[in-house]
Structures are given as structure tokens and as C-alpha cells.
């Protein structure tokens, strides 16, 4: 791995702890004005000081993040359909590597749909993107999206994560599940977890704690932070778990809900 690639990864996964607090605000690429993200600029500005990196789309980066900011960017570069469309797995690469470099990103992210109708297309997208990004030392985060008929269990998520790593992904994002350590052990690159749909704060903090205890390199969390009644307190609590191994009960108390 070359210096540039290593340097970019270390901007996302902090070398001090080997962990990452990524703030995911890319949901609009298929959900439109997602609850909590109606005014992206406002919520991003509030949460930015507590995130290690920001995962978002090109449009929201350009319009809603101050270019003077030093926050590392993980740019979503796949999409092309909506929540009311035909099939979410029918994704294409939506941003050129040239534009990603122009935007000075630290990594790019693309979804794969293993077992989905367009599985082959999304895996080919991943392989193509990785080959192009290798030329410039840009790390690729593979997002293991789950189709509505797929079980989010260790067997399925291990399959998805391992395939992503075999194709050359430098990091993988998946969901927490029972026997999560099996997913991590069989994936040779760092695994971060998505938070998923909004759940009670206590449960979301337990999820983050269990994930890192079982080997996750951190979180790439969105709705459970920006849809919380106190998003700033929530990201601080998640951060204390990820970087300081604070127990979820203590982190929950810090929310003062
Ligand atoms: C998928 O829609 C996006 O990549 C999100 O960034 C991802 O699902 C993480 O966000 P959340 O924690 O809300 O699931």
C-alpha cells in the first residue's frame, strides 16, 4: 500500500485508537430530504467538531460544508435510484474519480447488494472503482447494503464483507448482528458499522459498544445521531464509546435525557 493510501486511511481510522467515528449524512441520495437532514448545512455544522470524518454526497459537500473545513471527506459515489423507484440495487457509479480528487476526498464509498437483483452490476461497480482509485491512492469503503428480503445475520453479512474485501475494498461498512465477531474475523480489512434506523438512544449506544468490543474499527452512523433529540450529546456519547471504550450505561447518562 502506498504512502498516500495509508495517509488517507489514517485520516479516517485514527491511529491513536485504531478506530473511527464517521458521521453519515449521505441518506438524501435515495431518500431525499431525510428527517433530521432537511437543512444539511445546519446539522453538519453542529456535529462536525465531534466527527472524525463526514460521509456524504458531492451535492451536499459542495453546498453545505465550508471548504475551509479540515474534516476528512468520505464521498458517496454510487446511487442512481430512489426509495420509490423500481429496485434500490440498480446502482451506478455517480462521481468520477477525477471529481473526487478535485473535491480533495480522503476516501470514496460505494454500495454493493450481494444477493440483490443487480448484485453483479454493483460488484462490478466496486471492482471498477477500486481499480481506478488504486491509481491515485484513494481508499474505497464498500457499503454492504441489505435488500429488503435479506436477513441481516452473520452468515449473510460475512459473505458480503468478505466479497467486498476480496475485490479489494480498503474498508467495509456493514450492520451489527449476532455473532458479529465472525463477520470481523473473516474480513481482512477494517469493518465499521452503520447505525440503521432510529432506535432508542440506549440501544444505539449498546450497539456501538458491542460492535467495537467485538472488533469493529468504529461506526459510520447517521440517523441514530442526527435524529436524536440532542444530536450533539449523542455524537459525543458515541465518540466516548468508540475512542475511550466508555461503557454504554455511562455514555447514556451523559445524554441527560
Ligand atoms: C445508506 O443509506 C447510507 O450509506 C448511510 O450512510 C448508512 O446507512 C449509515 O447511516 P445510518 O446509521 O443512518 O444507517
Short mmCIF file of C-alpha atoms and ligand atoms in Angstrom, two decimals:
data_model
loop_
_atom_site.label_atom_id
_atom_site.label_comp_id
_atom_site.label_asym_id
_atom_site.label_seq_id
_atom_site.Cartn_x
_atom_site.Cartn_y
_atom_site.Cartn_z
CA UNK A 1 0.00 0.00 0.00
CA UNK A 2 1.46 3.38 -0.96
CA UNK A 3 2.02 6.37 1.30
CA UNK A 4 -0.95 8.36 0.00
CA UNK A 5 -3.36 5.49 0.54
CA UNK A 6 -2.05 4.86 4.08
CA UNK A 7 -2.17 8.57 4.88
CA UNK A 8 -5.78 8.90 3.71
CA UNK A 9 -6.88 5.83 5.68
CA UNK A 10 -5.21 7.22 8.81
CA UNK A 11 -7.30 10.39 8.43
CA UNK A 12 -10.41 8.23 8.73
CA UNK A 13 -9.32 5.48 11.16
CA UNK A 14 -7.45 7.39 13.82
CA UNK A 15 -4.02 5.85 14.50
CA UNK A 16 -4.22 6.84 18.22
CA UNK A 17 -7.04 4.34 18.85
CA UNK A 18 -7.32 2.40 15.60
CA UNK A 19 -10.95 3.49 15.48
CA UNK A 20 -13.23 5.83 13.57
CA UNK A 21 -16.29 7.97 14.24
CA UNK A 22 -17.68 8.61 10.77
CA UNK A 23 -20.76 10.77 10.54
CA UNK A 24 -23.07 9.51 7.76
CA UNK A 25 -25.21 12.24 6.19
CA UNK A 26 -25.49 10.78 2.69
CA UNK A 27 -29.06 9.47 3.04
CA UNK A 28 -30.57 12.02 0.65
CA UNK A 29 -29.02 10.25 -2.35
CA UNK A 30 -32.05 7.94 -2.39
CA UNK A 31 -34.26 9.22 0.47
CA UNK A 32 -34.40 12.91 -0.46
CA UNK A 33 -34.93 15.27 2.50
CA UNK A 34 -34.47 12.68 5.25
CA UNK A 35 -35.82 13.55 8.72
CA UNK A 36 -33.10 15.44 10.57
CA UNK A 37 -31.24 16.32 7.37
CA UNK A 38 -33.76 18.78 5.92
CA UNK A 39 -31.18 21.56 6.31
CA UNK A 40 -27.88 19.72 5.91
CA UNK A 41 -25.65 22.77 6.39
CA UNK A 42 -27.06 23.44 9.86
CA UNK A 43 -26.85 19.93 11.29
CA UNK A 44 -23.45 19.27 9.69
CA UNK A 45 -22.01 22.46 11.26
CA UNK A 46 -23.31 21.40 14.69
CA UNK A 47 -21.92 17.86 14.54
CA UNK A 48 -18.71 18.38 12.60
CA UNK A 49 -16.47 19.18 15.61
CA UNK A 50 -17.18 15.72 17.07
CA UNK A 51 -16.83 13.59 13.92
CA UNK A 52 -13.55 12.13 12.62
CA UNK A 53 -14.89 12.19 9.07
CA UNK A 54 -18.00 13.02 7.12
CA UNK A 55 -19.72 10.64 4.69
CA UNK A 56 -21.86 12.46 2.16
CA UNK A 57 -22.66 13.10 -1.49
CA UNK A 58 -20.99 15.52 -3.88
CA UNK A 59 -24.00 17.87 -3.90
CA UNK A 60 -24.21 18.21 -0.14
CA UNK A 61 -20.44 18.58 0.17
CA UNK A 62 -20.40 21.47 -2.31
CA UNK A 63 -23.43 23.26 -0.91
CA UNK A 64 -23.36 22.52 2.80
CA UNK A 65 -19.78 22.15 4.03
CA UNK A 66 -17.34 25.04 4.37
CA UNK A 67 -14.41 24.37 2.01
CA UNK A 68 -12.11 25.82 4.69
CA UNK A 69 -13.04 22.88 6.95
CA UNK A 70 -10.33 20.30 7.60
CA UNK A 71 -12.78 17.42 8.15
CA UNK A 72 -11.82 14.34 6.10
CA UNK A 73 -14.45 13.52 3.48
CA UNK A 74 -15.74 10.06 2.56
CA UNK A 75 -17.61 10.72 -0.65
CA UNK A 76 -20.55 8.53 -1.70
CA UNK A 77 -20.01 7.75 -5.37
CA UNK A 78 -22.82 5.27 -6.04
CA UNK A 79 -26.56 5.73 -6.45
CA UNK A 80 -28.97 6.44 -9.24
CA UNK A 81 -32.37 5.47 -7.87
CA UNK A 82 -34.87 6.44 -5.17
CA UNK A 83 -36.85 4.88 -2.36
CA UNK A 84 -39.95 4.89 -4.60
CA UNK A 85 -38.12 3.53 -7.65
CA UNK A 86 -38.03 0.07 -9.09
CA UNK A 87 -35.07 -1.58 -7.35
CA UNK A 88 -32.57 0.05 -4.98
CA UNK A 89 -29.82 -2.36 -6.01
CA UNK A 90 -29.83 -0.95 -9.55
CA UNK A 91 -26.91 1.38 -8.78
CA UNK A 92 -24.29 3.04 -10.94
CA UNK A 93 -21.07 4.91 -10.17
CA UNK A 94 -22.23 8.53 -9.90
CA UNK A 95 -18.99 10.50 -9.49
CA UNK A 96 -15.75 10.24 -11.47
CA UNK A 97 -12.52 9.62 -9.61
CA UNK A 98 -11.24 12.84 -11.18
CA UNK A 99 -14.02 14.83 -9.49
CA UNK A 100 -13.44 13.00 -6.19
CA UNK A 101 -9.79 14.10 -6.34
CA UNK A 102 -10.86 17.64 -7.24
CA UNK A 103 -13.02 17.64 -4.12
CA UNK A 104 -9.97 16.51 -2.11
CA UNK A 105 -11.68 13.49 -0.58
CA UNK A 106 -9.98 11.09 1.84
CA UNK A 107 -11.99 8.08 0.59
CA UNK A 108 -14.91 7.15 -1.61
CA UNK A 109 -17.86 4.90 -0.71
CA UNK A 110 -20.00 2.67 -2.89
CA UNK A 111 -22.84 0.27 -2.08
CA UNK A 112 -22.92 -3.40 -3.02
CA UNK A 113 -26.06 -5.53 -2.94
CA UNK A 114 -24.99 -9.15 -2.50
CA UNK A 115 -27.98 -11.40 -3.28
CA UNK A 116 -29.86 -8.49 -4.84
CA UNK A 117 -31.29 -8.39 -8.36
CA UNK A 118 -28.37 -6.25 -9.52
CA UNK A 119 -25.67 -7.99 -7.45
CA UNK A 120 -23.32 -8.44 -10.42
CA UNK A 121 -23.64 -4.82 -11.50
CA UNK A 122 -22.86 -3.48 -8.02
CA UNK A 123 -19.88 -5.82 -7.54
CA UNK A 124 -18.57 -4.80 -10.94
CA UNK A 125 -19.02 -1.14 -9.93
CA UNK A 126 -16.92 -1.84 -6.84
CA UNK A 127 -14.15 -3.62 -8.75
CA UNK A 128 -14.01 -0.86 -11.39
CA UNK A 129 -13.95 1.90 -8.78
CA UNK A 130 -11.17 0.19 -6.78
CA UNK A 131 -9.01 -0.26 -9.89
CA UNK A 132 -9.39 3.43 -10.76
CA UNK A 133 -8.83 4.61 -7.19
CA UNK A 134 -5.71 2.46 -6.74
CA UNK A 135 -4.02 4.61 -9.39
CA UNK A 136 -4.36 7.70 -7.19
CA UNK A 137 -4.12 6.17 -3.70
CA UNK A 138 -7.77 6.80 -2.83
CA UNK A 139 -9.23 4.25 -0.39
CA UNK A 140 -12.61 2.68 -1.14
CA UNK A 141 -15.23 1.97 1.50
CA UNK A 142 -17.64 -0.78 0.39
CA UNK A 143 -21.11 -0.36 1.90
CA UNK A 144 -22.88 -3.70 2.28
CA UNK A 145 -26.45 -2.60 1.64
CA UNK A 146 -29.11 -5.13 2.52
CA UNK A 147 -32.05 -5.76 0.20
CA UNK A 148 -35.49 -5.89 1.81
CA UNK A 149 -35.66 -9.71 1.54
CA UNK A 150 -32.19 -10.31 3.03
CA UNK A 151 -31.54 -11.38 6.62
CA UNK A 152 -29.03 -9.21 8.45
CA UNK A 153 -27.30 -12.22 10.03
CA UNK A 154 -23.63 -13.15 10.43
CA UNK A 155 -23.77 -15.63 7.54
CA UNK A 156 -25.08 -13.09 5.04
CA UNK A 157 -23.03 -10.12 6.30
CA UNK A 158 -19.81 -12.22 6.34
CA UNK A 159 -20.50 -13.17 2.75
CA UNK A 160 -20.98 -9.53 1.71
CA UNK A 161 -18.00 -8.15 3.68
CA UNK A 162 -15.64 -10.87 2.52
CA UNK A 163 -16.59 -10.44 -1.13
CA UNK A 164 -16.01 -6.69 -0.82
CA UNK A 165 -12.57 -7.30 0.72
CA UNK A 166 -11.70 -9.92 -1.91
CA UNK A 167 -12.47 -7.38 -4.64
CA UNK A 168 -10.01 -5.04 -2.94
CA UNK A 169 -12.10 -2.71 -0.75
CA UNK A 170 -9.89 -0.99 1.81
CA UNK A 171 -12.66 -0.69 4.42
CA UNK A 172 -16.11 -2.22 4.72
CA UNK A 173 -19.27 -0.85 6.26
CA UNK A 174 -21.89 -3.30 7.44
CA UNK A 175 -24.52 -3.85 10.13
CA UNK A 176 -24.08 -5.16 13.63
CA UNK A 177 -25.57 -8.62 14.16
CA UNK A 178 -25.50 -11.60 16.49
CA UNK A 179 -22.07 -13.34 16.27
CA UNK A 180 -20.64 -10.13 14.83
CA UNK A 181 -17.09 -11.24 15.69
CA UNK A 182 -17.43 -13.89 12.94
CA UNK A 183 -18.06 -11.11 10.41
CA UNK A 184 -14.96 -9.22 11.58
CA UNK A 185 -12.71 -12.28 11.78
CA UNK A 186 -13.43 -13.39 8.24
CA UNK A 187 -12.94 -9.90 6.77
CA UNK A 188 -9.26 -8.94 6.34
CA UNK A 189 -9.90 -5.18 6.20
CA UNK A 190 -11.36 -2.82 8.85
CA UNK A 191 -15.11 -3.08 9.38
CA UNK A 192 -17.26 -0.17 10.55
CA UNK A 193 -20.94 -0.41 11.37
CA UNK A 194 -23.94 1.62 10.24
CA UNK A 195 -26.45 2.51 12.91
CA UNK A 196 -29.51 1.67 10.84
CA UNK A 197 -33.00 3.03 11.50
CA UNK A 198 -33.50 5.22 14.57
CA UNK A 199 -33.77 3.18 17.76
CA UNK A 200 -33.85 4.35 21.40
CA UNK A 201 -30.59 6.11 22.37
CA UNK A 202 -29.70 3.47 24.96
CA UNK A 203 -29.93 0.70 22.36
CA UNK A 204 -27.92 2.65 19.79
CA UNK A 205 -25.13 3.19 22.32
CA UNK A 206 -25.17 -0.50 23.26
CA UNK A 207 -24.94 -1.34 19.56
CA UNK A 208 -21.86 0.86 19.15
CA UNK A 209 -20.25 -0.58 22.31
CA UNK A 210 -20.87 -4.20 21.33
CA UNK A 211 -19.65 -3.60 17.79
CA UNK A 212 -16.27 -2.15 18.82
CA UNK A 213 -15.87 -4.72 21.61
CA UNK A 214 -16.38 -7.44 19.01
CA UNK A 215 -13.81 -6.00 16.64
CA UNK A 216 -15.37 -3.18 14.63
CA UNK A 217 -13.00 -0.35 13.75
CA UNK A 218 -15.76 2.10 14.64
CA UNK A 219 -19.04 3.45 13.39
CA UNK A 220 -20.35 5.19 10.31
CA UNK A 221 -23.53 6.33 11.98
CA UNK A 222 -26.25 8.65 10.77
CA UNK A 223 -29.91 8.51 11.81
CA UNK A 224 -29.23 7.48 15.40
CA UNK A 225 -27.21 10.66 15.75
CA UNK A 226 -28.96 13.33 13.68
CA UNK A 227 -32.49 12.11 14.52
CA UNK A 228 -31.76 12.09 18.26
CA UNK A 229 -33.42 14.89 20.30
CA UNK A 230 -29.91 16.04 21.20
CA UNK A 231 -27.64 15.16 18.26
CA UNK A 232 -24.54 16.81 19.73
CA UNK A 233 -24.81 14.93 23.03
CA UNK A 234 -25.43 11.72 21.11
CA UNK A 235 -22.37 12.01 18.86
CA UNK A 236 -20.24 12.88 21.91
CA UNK A 237 -21.57 9.77 23.67
CA UNK A 238 -20.87 7.57 20.62
CA UNK A 239 -17.40 9.09 20.40
CA UNK A 240 -16.62 8.28 24.04
CA UNK A 241 -17.58 4.64 23.39
CA UNK A 242 -15.60 4.29 20.17
CA UNK A 243 -12.41 6.06 21.23
CA UNK A 244 -12.40 5.58 25.01
CA UNK A 245 -14.32 2.30 25.48
CA UNK A 246 -16.74 4.10 27.83
CA UNK A 247 -19.48 1.68 28.87
CA UNK A 248 -22.89 2.31 27.25
CA UNK A 249 -24.63 2.92 30.61
CA UNK A 250 -22.21 5.74 31.41
CA UNK A 251 -22.41 7.15 27.88
CA UNK A 252 -26.22 7.09 28.11
CA UNK A 253 -26.18 9.01 31.41
CA UNK A 254 -24.11 11.72 29.71
CA UNK A 255 -27.09 12.41 27.39
CA UNK A 256 -29.10 13.71 30.35
CA UNK A 257 -32.36 12.79 28.57
C1 LIG B 1 -27.15 4.31 3.47
O1 LIG B 1 -28.23 4.74 3.17
C2 LIG B 1 -26.13 5.22 3.82
O2 LIG B 1 -24.88 4.84 3.31
C3 LIG B 1 -25.98 5.57 5.28
O3 LIG B 1 -24.86 6.35 5.37
C4 LIG B 1 -25.82 4.40 6.20
O4 LIG B 1 -26.93 3.59 6.18
C5 LIG B 1 -25.44 4.83 7.64
O5 LIG B 1 -26.38 5.59 8.20
P1 LIG B 1 -27.37 5.04 9.33
O6 LIG B 1 -26.55 4.97 10.59
O7 LIG B 1 -28.44 6.04 9.39
O8 LIG B 1 -27.84 3.66 8.92
#
